[in-house]
Short mmCIF file of C-alpha atoms in Angstrom, two decimals:
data_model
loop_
_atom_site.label_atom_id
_atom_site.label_comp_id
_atom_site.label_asym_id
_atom_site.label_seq_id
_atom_site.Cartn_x
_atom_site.Cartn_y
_atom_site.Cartn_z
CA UNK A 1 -30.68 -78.36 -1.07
CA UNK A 2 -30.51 -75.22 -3.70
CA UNK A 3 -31.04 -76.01 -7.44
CA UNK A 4 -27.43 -75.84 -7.62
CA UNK A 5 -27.48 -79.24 -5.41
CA UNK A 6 -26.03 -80.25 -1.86
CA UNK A 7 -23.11 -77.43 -0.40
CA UNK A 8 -20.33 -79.00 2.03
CA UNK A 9 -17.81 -76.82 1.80
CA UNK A 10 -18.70 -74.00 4.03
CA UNK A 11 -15.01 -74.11 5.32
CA UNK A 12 -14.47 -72.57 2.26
CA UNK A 13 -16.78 -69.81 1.94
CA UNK A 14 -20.83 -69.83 2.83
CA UNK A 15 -23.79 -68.51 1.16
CA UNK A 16 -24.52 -64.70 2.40
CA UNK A 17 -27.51 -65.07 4.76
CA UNK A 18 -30.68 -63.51 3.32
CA UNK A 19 -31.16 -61.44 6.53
CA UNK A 20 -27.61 -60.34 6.48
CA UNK A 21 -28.53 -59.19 2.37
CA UNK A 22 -31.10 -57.12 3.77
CA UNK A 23 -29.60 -55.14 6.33
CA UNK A 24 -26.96 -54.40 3.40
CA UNK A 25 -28.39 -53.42 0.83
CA UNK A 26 -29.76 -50.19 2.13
CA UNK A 27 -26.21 -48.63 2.55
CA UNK A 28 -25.52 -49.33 -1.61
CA UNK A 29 -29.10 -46.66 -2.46
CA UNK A 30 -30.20 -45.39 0.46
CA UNK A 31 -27.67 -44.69 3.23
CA UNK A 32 -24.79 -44.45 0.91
CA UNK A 33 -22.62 -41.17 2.84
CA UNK A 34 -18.99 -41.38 3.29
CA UNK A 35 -19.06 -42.25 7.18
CA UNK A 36 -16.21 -39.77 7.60
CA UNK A 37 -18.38 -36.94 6.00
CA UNK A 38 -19.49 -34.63 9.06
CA UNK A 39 -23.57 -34.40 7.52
CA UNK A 40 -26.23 -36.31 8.04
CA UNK A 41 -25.86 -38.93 5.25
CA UNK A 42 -22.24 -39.96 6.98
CA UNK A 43 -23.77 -40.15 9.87
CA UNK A 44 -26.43 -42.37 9.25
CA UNK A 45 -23.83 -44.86 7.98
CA UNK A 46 -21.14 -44.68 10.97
CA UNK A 47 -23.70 -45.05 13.46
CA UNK A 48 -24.21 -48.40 10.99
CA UNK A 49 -20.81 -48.97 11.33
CA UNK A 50 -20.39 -48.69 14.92
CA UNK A 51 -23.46 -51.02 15.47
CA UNK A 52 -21.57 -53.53 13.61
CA UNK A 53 -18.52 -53.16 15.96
CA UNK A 54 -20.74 -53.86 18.69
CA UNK A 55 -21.64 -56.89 17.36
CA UNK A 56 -18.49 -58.12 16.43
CA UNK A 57 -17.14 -56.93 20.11
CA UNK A 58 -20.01 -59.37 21.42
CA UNK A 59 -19.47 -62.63 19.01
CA UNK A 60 -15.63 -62.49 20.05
CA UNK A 61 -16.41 -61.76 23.65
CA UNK A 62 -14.56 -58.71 23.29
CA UNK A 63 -14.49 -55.95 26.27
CA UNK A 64 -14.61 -52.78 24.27
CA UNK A 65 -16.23 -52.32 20.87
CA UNK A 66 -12.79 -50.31 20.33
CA UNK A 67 -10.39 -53.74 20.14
CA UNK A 68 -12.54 -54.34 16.84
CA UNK A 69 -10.44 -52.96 13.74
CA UNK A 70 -12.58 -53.41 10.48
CA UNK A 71 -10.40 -55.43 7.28
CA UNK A 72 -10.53 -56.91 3.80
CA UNK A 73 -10.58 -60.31 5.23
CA UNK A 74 -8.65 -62.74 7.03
CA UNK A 75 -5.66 -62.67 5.35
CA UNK A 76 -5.34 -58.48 5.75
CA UNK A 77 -6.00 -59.18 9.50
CA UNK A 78 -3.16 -62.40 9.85
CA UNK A 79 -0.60 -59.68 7.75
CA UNK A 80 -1.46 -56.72 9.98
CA UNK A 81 -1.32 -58.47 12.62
CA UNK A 82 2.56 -59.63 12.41
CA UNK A 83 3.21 -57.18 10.48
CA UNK A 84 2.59 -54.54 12.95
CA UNK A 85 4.01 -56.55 15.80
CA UNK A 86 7.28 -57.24 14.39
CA UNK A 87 7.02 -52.89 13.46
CA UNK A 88 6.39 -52.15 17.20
CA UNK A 89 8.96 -54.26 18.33
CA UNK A 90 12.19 -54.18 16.17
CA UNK A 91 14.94 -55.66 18.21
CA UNK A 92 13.05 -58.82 18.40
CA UNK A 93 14.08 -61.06 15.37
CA UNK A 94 11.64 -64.31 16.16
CA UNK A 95 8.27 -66.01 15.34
CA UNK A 96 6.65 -68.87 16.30
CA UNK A 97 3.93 -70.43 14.31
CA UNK A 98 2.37 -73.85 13.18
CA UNK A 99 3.14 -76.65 10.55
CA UNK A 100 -0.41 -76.20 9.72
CA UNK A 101 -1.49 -72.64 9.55
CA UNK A 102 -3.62 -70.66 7.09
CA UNK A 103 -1.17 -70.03 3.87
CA UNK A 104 -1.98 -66.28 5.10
CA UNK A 105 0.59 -67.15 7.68
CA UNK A 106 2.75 -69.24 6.60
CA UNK A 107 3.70 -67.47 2.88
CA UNK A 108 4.16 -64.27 5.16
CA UNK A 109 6.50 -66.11 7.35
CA UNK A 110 8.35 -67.73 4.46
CA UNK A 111 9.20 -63.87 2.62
CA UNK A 112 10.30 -62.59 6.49
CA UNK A 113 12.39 -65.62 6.78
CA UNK A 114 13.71 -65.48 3.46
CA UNK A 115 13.78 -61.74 2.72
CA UNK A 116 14.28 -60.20 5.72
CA UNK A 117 16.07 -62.12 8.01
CA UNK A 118 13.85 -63.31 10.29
CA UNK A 119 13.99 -66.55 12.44
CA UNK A 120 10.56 -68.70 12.19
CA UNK A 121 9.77 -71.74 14.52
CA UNK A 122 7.47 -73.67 12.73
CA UNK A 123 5.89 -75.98 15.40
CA UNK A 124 4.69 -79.58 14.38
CA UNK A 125 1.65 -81.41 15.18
CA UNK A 126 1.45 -85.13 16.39
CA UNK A 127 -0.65 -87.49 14.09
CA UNK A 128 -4.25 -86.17 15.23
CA UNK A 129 -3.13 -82.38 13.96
CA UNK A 130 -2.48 -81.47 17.60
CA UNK A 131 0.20 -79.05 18.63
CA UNK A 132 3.51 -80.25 20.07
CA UNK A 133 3.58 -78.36 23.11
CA UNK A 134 7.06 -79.52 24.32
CA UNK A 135 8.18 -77.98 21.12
CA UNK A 136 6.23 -74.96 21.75
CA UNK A 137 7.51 -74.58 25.15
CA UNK A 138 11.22 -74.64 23.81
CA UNK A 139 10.86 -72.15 20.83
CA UNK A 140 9.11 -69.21 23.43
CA UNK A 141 12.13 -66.99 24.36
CA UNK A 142 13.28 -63.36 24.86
CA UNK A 143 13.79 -62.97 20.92
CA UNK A 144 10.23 -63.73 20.03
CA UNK A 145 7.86 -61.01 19.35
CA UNK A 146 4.90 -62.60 17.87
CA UNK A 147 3.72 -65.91 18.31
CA UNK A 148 0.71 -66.57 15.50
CA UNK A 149 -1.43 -69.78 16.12
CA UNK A 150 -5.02 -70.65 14.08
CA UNK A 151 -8.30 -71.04 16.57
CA UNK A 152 -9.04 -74.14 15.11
CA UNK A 153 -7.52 -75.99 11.12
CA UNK A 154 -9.45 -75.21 8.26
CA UNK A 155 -9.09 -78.57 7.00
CA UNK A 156 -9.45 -81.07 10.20
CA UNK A 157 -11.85 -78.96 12.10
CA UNK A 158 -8.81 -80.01 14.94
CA UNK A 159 -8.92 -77.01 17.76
CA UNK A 160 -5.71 -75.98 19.73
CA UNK A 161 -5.64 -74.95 23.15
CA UNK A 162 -5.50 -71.12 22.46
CA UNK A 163 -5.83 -69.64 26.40
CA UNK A 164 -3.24 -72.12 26.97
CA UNK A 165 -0.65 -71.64 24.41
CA UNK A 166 -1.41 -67.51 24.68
CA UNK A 167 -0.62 -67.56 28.45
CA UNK A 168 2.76 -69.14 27.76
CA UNK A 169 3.77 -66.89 24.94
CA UNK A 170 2.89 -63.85 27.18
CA UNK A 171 5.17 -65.16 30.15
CA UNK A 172 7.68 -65.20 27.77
CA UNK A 173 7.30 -61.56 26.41
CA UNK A 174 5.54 -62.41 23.05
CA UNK A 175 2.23 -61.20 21.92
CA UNK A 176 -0.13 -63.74 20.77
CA UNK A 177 -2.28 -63.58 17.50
CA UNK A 178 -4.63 -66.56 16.39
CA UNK A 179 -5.86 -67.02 12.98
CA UNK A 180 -9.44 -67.96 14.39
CA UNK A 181 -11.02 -67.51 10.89
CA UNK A 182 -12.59 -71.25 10.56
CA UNK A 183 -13.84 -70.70 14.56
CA UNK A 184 -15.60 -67.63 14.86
CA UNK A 185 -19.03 -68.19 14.88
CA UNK A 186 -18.94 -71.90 15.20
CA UNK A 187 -17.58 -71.89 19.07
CA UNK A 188 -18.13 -69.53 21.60
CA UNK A 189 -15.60 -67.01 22.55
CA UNK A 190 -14.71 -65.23 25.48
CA UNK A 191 -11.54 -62.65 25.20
CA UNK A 192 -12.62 -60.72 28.60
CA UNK A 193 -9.47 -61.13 30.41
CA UNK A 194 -7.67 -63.58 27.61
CA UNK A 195 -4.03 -63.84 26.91
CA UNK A 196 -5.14 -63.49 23.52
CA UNK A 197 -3.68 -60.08 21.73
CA UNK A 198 -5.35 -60.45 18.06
CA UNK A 199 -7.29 -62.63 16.34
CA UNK A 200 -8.45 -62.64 12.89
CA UNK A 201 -11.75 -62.92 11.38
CA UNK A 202 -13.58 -63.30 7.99
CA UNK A 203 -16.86 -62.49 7.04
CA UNK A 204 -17.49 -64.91 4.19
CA UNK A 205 -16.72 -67.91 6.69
CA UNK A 206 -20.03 -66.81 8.80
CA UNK A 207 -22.63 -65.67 6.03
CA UNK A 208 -21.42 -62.76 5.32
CA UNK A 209 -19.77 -61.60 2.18
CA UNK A 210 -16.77 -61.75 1.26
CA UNK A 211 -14.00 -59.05 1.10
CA UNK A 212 -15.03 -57.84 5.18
CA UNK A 213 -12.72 -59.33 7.92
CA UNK A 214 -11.72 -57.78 11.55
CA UNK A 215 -8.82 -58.05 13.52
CA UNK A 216 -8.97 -58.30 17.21
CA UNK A 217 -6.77 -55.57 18.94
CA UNK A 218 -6.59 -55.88 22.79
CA UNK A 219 -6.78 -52.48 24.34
CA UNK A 220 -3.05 -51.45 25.23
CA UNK A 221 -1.30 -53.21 22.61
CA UNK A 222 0.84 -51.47 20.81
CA UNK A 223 0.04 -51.20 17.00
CA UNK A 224 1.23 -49.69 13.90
CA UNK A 225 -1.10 -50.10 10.85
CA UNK A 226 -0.54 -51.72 7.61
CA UNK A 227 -2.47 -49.58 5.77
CA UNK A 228 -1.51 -45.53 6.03
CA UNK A 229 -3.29 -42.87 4.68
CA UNK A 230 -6.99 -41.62 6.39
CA UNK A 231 -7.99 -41.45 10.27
CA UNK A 232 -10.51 -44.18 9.76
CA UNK A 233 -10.71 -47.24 11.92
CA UNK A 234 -8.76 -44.94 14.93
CA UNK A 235 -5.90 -44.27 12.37
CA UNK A 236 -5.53 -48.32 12.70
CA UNK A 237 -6.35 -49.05 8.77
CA UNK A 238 -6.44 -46.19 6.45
CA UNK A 239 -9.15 -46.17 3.41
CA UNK A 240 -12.65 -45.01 3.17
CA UNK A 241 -14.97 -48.03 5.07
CA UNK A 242 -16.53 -50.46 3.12
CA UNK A 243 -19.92 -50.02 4.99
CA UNK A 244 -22.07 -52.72 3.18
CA UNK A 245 -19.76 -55.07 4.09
CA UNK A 246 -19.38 -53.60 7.49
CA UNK A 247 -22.55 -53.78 8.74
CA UNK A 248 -23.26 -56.80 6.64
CA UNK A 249 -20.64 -58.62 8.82
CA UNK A 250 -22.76 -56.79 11.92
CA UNK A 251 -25.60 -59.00 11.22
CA UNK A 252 -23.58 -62.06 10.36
CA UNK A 253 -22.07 -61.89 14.03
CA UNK A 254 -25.30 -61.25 15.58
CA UNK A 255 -26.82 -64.14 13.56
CA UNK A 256 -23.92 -66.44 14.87
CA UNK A 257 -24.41 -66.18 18.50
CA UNK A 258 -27.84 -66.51 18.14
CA UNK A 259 -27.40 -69.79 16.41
CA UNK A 260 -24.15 -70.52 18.54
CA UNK A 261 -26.31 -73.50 20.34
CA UNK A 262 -27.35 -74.89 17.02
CA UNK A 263 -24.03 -75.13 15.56
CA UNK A 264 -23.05 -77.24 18.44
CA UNK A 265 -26.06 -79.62 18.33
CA UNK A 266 -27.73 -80.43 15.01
CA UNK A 267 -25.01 -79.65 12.98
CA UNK A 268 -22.61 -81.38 15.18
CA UNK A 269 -25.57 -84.27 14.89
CA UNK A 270 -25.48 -84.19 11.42
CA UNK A 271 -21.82 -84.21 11.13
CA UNK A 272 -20.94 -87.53 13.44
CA UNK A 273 -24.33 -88.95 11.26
CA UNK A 274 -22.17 -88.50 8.20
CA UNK A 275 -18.84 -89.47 9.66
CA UNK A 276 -20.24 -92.37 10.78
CA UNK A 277 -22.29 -93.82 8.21
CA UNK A 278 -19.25 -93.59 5.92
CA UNK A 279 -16.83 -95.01 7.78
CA UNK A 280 -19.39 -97.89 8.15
CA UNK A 281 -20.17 -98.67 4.46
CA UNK A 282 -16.68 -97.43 3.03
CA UNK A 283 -13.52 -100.24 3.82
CA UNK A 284 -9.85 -98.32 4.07
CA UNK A 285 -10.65 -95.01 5.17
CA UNK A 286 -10.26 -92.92 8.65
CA UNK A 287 -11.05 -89.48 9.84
CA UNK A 288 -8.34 -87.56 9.90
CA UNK A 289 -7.57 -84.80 12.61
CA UNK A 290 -8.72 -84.95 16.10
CA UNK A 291 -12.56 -86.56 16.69
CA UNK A 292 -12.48 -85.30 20.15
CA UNK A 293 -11.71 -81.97 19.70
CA UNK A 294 -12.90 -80.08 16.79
CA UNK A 295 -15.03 -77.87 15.35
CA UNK A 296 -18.59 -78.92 14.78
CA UNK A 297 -18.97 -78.72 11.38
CA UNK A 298 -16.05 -80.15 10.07
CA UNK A 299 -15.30 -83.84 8.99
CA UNK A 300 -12.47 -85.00 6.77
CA UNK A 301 -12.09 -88.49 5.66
CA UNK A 302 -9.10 -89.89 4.33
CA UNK A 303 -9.93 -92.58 1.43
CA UNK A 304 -6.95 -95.50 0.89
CA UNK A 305 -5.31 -95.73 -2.85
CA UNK A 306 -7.96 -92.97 -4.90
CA UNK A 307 -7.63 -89.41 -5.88
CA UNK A 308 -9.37 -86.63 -3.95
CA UNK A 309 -9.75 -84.84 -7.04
CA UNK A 310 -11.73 -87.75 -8.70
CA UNK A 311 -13.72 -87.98 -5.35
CA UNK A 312 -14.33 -84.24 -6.14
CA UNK A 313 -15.46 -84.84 -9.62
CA UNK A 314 -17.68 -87.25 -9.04
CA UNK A 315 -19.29 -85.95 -6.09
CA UNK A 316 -19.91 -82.44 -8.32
CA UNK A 317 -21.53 -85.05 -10.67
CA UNK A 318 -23.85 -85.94 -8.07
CA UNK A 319 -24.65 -82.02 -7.23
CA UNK A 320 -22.54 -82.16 -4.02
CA UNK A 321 -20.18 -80.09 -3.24
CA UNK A 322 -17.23 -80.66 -0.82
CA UNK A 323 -12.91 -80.05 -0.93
CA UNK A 324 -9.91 -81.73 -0.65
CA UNK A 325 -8.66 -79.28 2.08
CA UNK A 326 -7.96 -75.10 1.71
CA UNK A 327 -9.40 -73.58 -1.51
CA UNK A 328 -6.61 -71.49 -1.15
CA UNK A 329 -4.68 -74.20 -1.88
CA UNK A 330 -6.15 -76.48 -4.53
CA UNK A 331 -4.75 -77.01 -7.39
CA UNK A 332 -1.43 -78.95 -6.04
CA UNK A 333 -0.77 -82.50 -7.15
CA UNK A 334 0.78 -82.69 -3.41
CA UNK A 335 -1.28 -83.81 -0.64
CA UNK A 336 -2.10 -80.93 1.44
CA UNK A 337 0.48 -79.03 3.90
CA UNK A 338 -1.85 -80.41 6.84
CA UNK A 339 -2.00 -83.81 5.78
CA UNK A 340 1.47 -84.31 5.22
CA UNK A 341 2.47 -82.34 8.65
CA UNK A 342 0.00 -85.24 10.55
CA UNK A 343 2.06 -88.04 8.79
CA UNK A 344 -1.27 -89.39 7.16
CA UNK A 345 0.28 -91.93 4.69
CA UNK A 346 0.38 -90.82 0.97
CA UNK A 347 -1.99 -94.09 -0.31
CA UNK A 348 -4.58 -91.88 2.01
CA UNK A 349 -3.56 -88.37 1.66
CA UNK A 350 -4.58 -88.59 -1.97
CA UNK A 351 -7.66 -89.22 -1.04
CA UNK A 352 -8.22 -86.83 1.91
CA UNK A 353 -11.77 -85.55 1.42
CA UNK A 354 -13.52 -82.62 3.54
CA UNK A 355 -17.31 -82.34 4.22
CA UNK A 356 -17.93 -78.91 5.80
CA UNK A 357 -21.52 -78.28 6.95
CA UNK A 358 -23.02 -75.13 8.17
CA UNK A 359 -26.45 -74.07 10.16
CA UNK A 360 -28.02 -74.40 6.34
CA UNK A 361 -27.49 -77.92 6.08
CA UNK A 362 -30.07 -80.39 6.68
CA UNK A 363 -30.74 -84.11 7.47
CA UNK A 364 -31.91 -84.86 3.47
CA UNK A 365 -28.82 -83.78 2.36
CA UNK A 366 -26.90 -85.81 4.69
CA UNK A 367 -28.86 -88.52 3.71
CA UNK A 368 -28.34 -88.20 0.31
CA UNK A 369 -24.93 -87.94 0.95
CA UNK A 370 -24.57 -91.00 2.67
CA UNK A 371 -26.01 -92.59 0.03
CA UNK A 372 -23.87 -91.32 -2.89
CA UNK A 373 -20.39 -91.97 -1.29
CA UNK A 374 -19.67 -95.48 -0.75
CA UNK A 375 -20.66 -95.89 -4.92
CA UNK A 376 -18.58 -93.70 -5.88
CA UNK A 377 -15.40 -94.58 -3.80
CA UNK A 378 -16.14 -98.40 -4.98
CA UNK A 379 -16.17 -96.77 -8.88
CA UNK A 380 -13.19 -95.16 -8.25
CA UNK A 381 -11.23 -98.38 -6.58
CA UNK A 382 -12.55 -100.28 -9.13
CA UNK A 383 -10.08 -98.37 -11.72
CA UNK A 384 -7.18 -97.89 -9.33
CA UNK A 385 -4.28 -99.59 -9.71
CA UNK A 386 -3.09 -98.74 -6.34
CA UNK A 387 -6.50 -100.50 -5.33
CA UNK A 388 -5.53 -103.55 -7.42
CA UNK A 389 -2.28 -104.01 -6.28
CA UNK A 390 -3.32 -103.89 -2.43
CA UNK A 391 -5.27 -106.89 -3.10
CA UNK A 392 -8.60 -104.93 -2.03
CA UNK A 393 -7.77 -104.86 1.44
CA UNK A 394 -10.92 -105.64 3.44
CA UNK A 395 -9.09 -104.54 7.10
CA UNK A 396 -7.84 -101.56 7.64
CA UNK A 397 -4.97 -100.79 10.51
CA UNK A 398 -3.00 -97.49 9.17
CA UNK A 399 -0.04 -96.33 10.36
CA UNK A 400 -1.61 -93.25 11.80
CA UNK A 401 -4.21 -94.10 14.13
#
């Protein structure tokens, strides 16, 4: 707990790791060269800079420390990465995606739809946020250049079956991208020998800081950059490195397989003891997304006939933070994109509320948590009308199961 109170929303961003501030903040005084400059003080910074890349290549899995292009973030990689495919391959006019990606995705998708022609194949999920592969199976063709599917959802933790789907796009002449932002770091990774082509990264999901990302370039592909100008990144992405956030990324990754086991054990611990407890003391609510099947830090209830945005409010109250899905999208009266592609009724979409923990967070905080919660969702039923009108339902059997 900081004196800023209880943080669960690390899906959203996650506090820069002290160790990870101290291996960059020697390149903003100290080792501060252009990494392009041919003396000593650029020198000392792209060996940085290329010790970062190894770490990346190792958190990913990666077989050559060359497939790692350094970005802005996740949403420079998702754009380059379509972007670039759809360049490199011109006479294909397709693109298969998800219902529930990253807005990075999907707003791209709408303007090439909309602006320039292109056909999109927006693939829907069943009621657990899982990927209709029959669907997917029928939208692969010889039209499709790029097919572009997330890791695992920012906002139900739910986890597709990337080898799989990749392997099917490639025997149908696509290359395959994932948006694997919300899983790097949290589940291991292996891209020796995958189907995968790119993946996308960001730095701020892992404890580093934000504005650093990667993209994921198997060795082979062809690629034409976004960004043209300089020879750095291997001509990939033009513009002179942002080396703090480089090498501050470098530690992240190395950080996050170290701690790979821990993310899949207490946290995981901590996140079924939250799940649980709530669903125990709280009538009219469910998780929502796929239990079986997600990340480990991720759990998002759905409360019956309240707000989410009250639930926010009076949770901040409390000094605990948490969401009602993508910071990138808050602000919407609408229940979320996601929510609304798993059919989750609107009397609980509202209401959709998402705890994300991280290696940081510890059994007090759950506990205190647990004990905050089921008061304030009474408090808050208590003044619905919705609530009222439902006659206080003491079973629960939704729709969506």
């Amino acid at each position: 707990m900081t004196a800023q109170g209880i943080y669960l929303d690390n899906n959203a961003t996650t506090r820069v790791d002290p160790e990870v501030l101290a291996e960059m903040l020697p390149l903003f005084t100290e080792q501060f060269g252009n990494p392009s400059s041919m003396h000593g003080f650029g020198a000392a910074v792209g060996g940085k800079i290329e010790w970062a890349r190894k770490q990346v290549q190792a958190l990913l899995g990666a077989a050559h420390d060359s497939e790692i292009v350094f970005t802005s973030g996740g949403t420079e990689s998702d754009n380059t990465a379509i972007l670039s495919v759809l360049e490199a391959y011109p006479k294909k006019k397709s693109i298969v995606t998800s219902v529930v990606e990253h807005p990075a995705v999907l707003a791209l998708c709408d303007y090439l739809e909309k602006k320039r022609g292109y056909t999109v194949h927006r693939i829907g999920v069943d009621n657990r946020g899982n990927l209709d592969l029959d669907a997917y199976k029928a939208a692969l063709g010889p039209d499709v250049a790029i097919v572009s599917i997330m890791w695992a959802n920012n906002e139900t933790g739910t986890i597709f079956p990337i080898e799989e789907l990749a392997q099917l796009a490639k025997a149908a002449g696509a290359v395959f991208h994932t948006d694997a932002v919300q899983a790097v770091g949290k589940i291991p990774m292996t891209l020796v020998n995958s189907a995968v082509d790119m993946l996308s990264l960001s730095g701020h999901k892992l404890h580093a800081p934000k504005g650093i990302g990667a993209l994921y370039v198997k060795r082979g592909l062809r690629f034409r950059p976004m960004l043209r100008g300089g020879h750095q990144e291997r001509s990939r992405r033009a513009g002179t490195e942002n080396a703090p956030g480089i090498v501050g990324l470098g530690a992240a990754a190395q950080l996050a397989l170290l701690h790979m086991t821990d993310e899949n054990t207490r946290v995981k611990a901590l996140r079924d003891k939250l799940e649980q407890a709530i669903l125990a003391a709280v009538p009219n609510c469910f998780v929502t997304g796929n239990p079986a099947n997600r990340l480990p830090n991720t759990c998002n209830v759905a409360f019956e006939y309240i707000e989410g945005e009250a639930i926010l409010l009076l949770l901040n109250e409390a000094g605990i933070a948490a969401s009602s899905g993508s910071a990138c999208t808050s602000g919407s009266l609408e229940p979320s994109h996601v929510m609304r592609a798993m059919g989750v009724p609107y009397t609980a979409a509202h209401g959709a509320t998402r705890f994300s923990l991280s290696r940081e967070t510890t059994e007090e905080e759950i506990d205190r948590v647990i004990a905050v919660v089921p008061g304030i969702i009474a408090k808050l039923r208590s003044l619905s009308p919705y609530w009222s009108q439902a006659g206080a339902p003491k079973e629960f059997a939704p729709v969506y199961s």
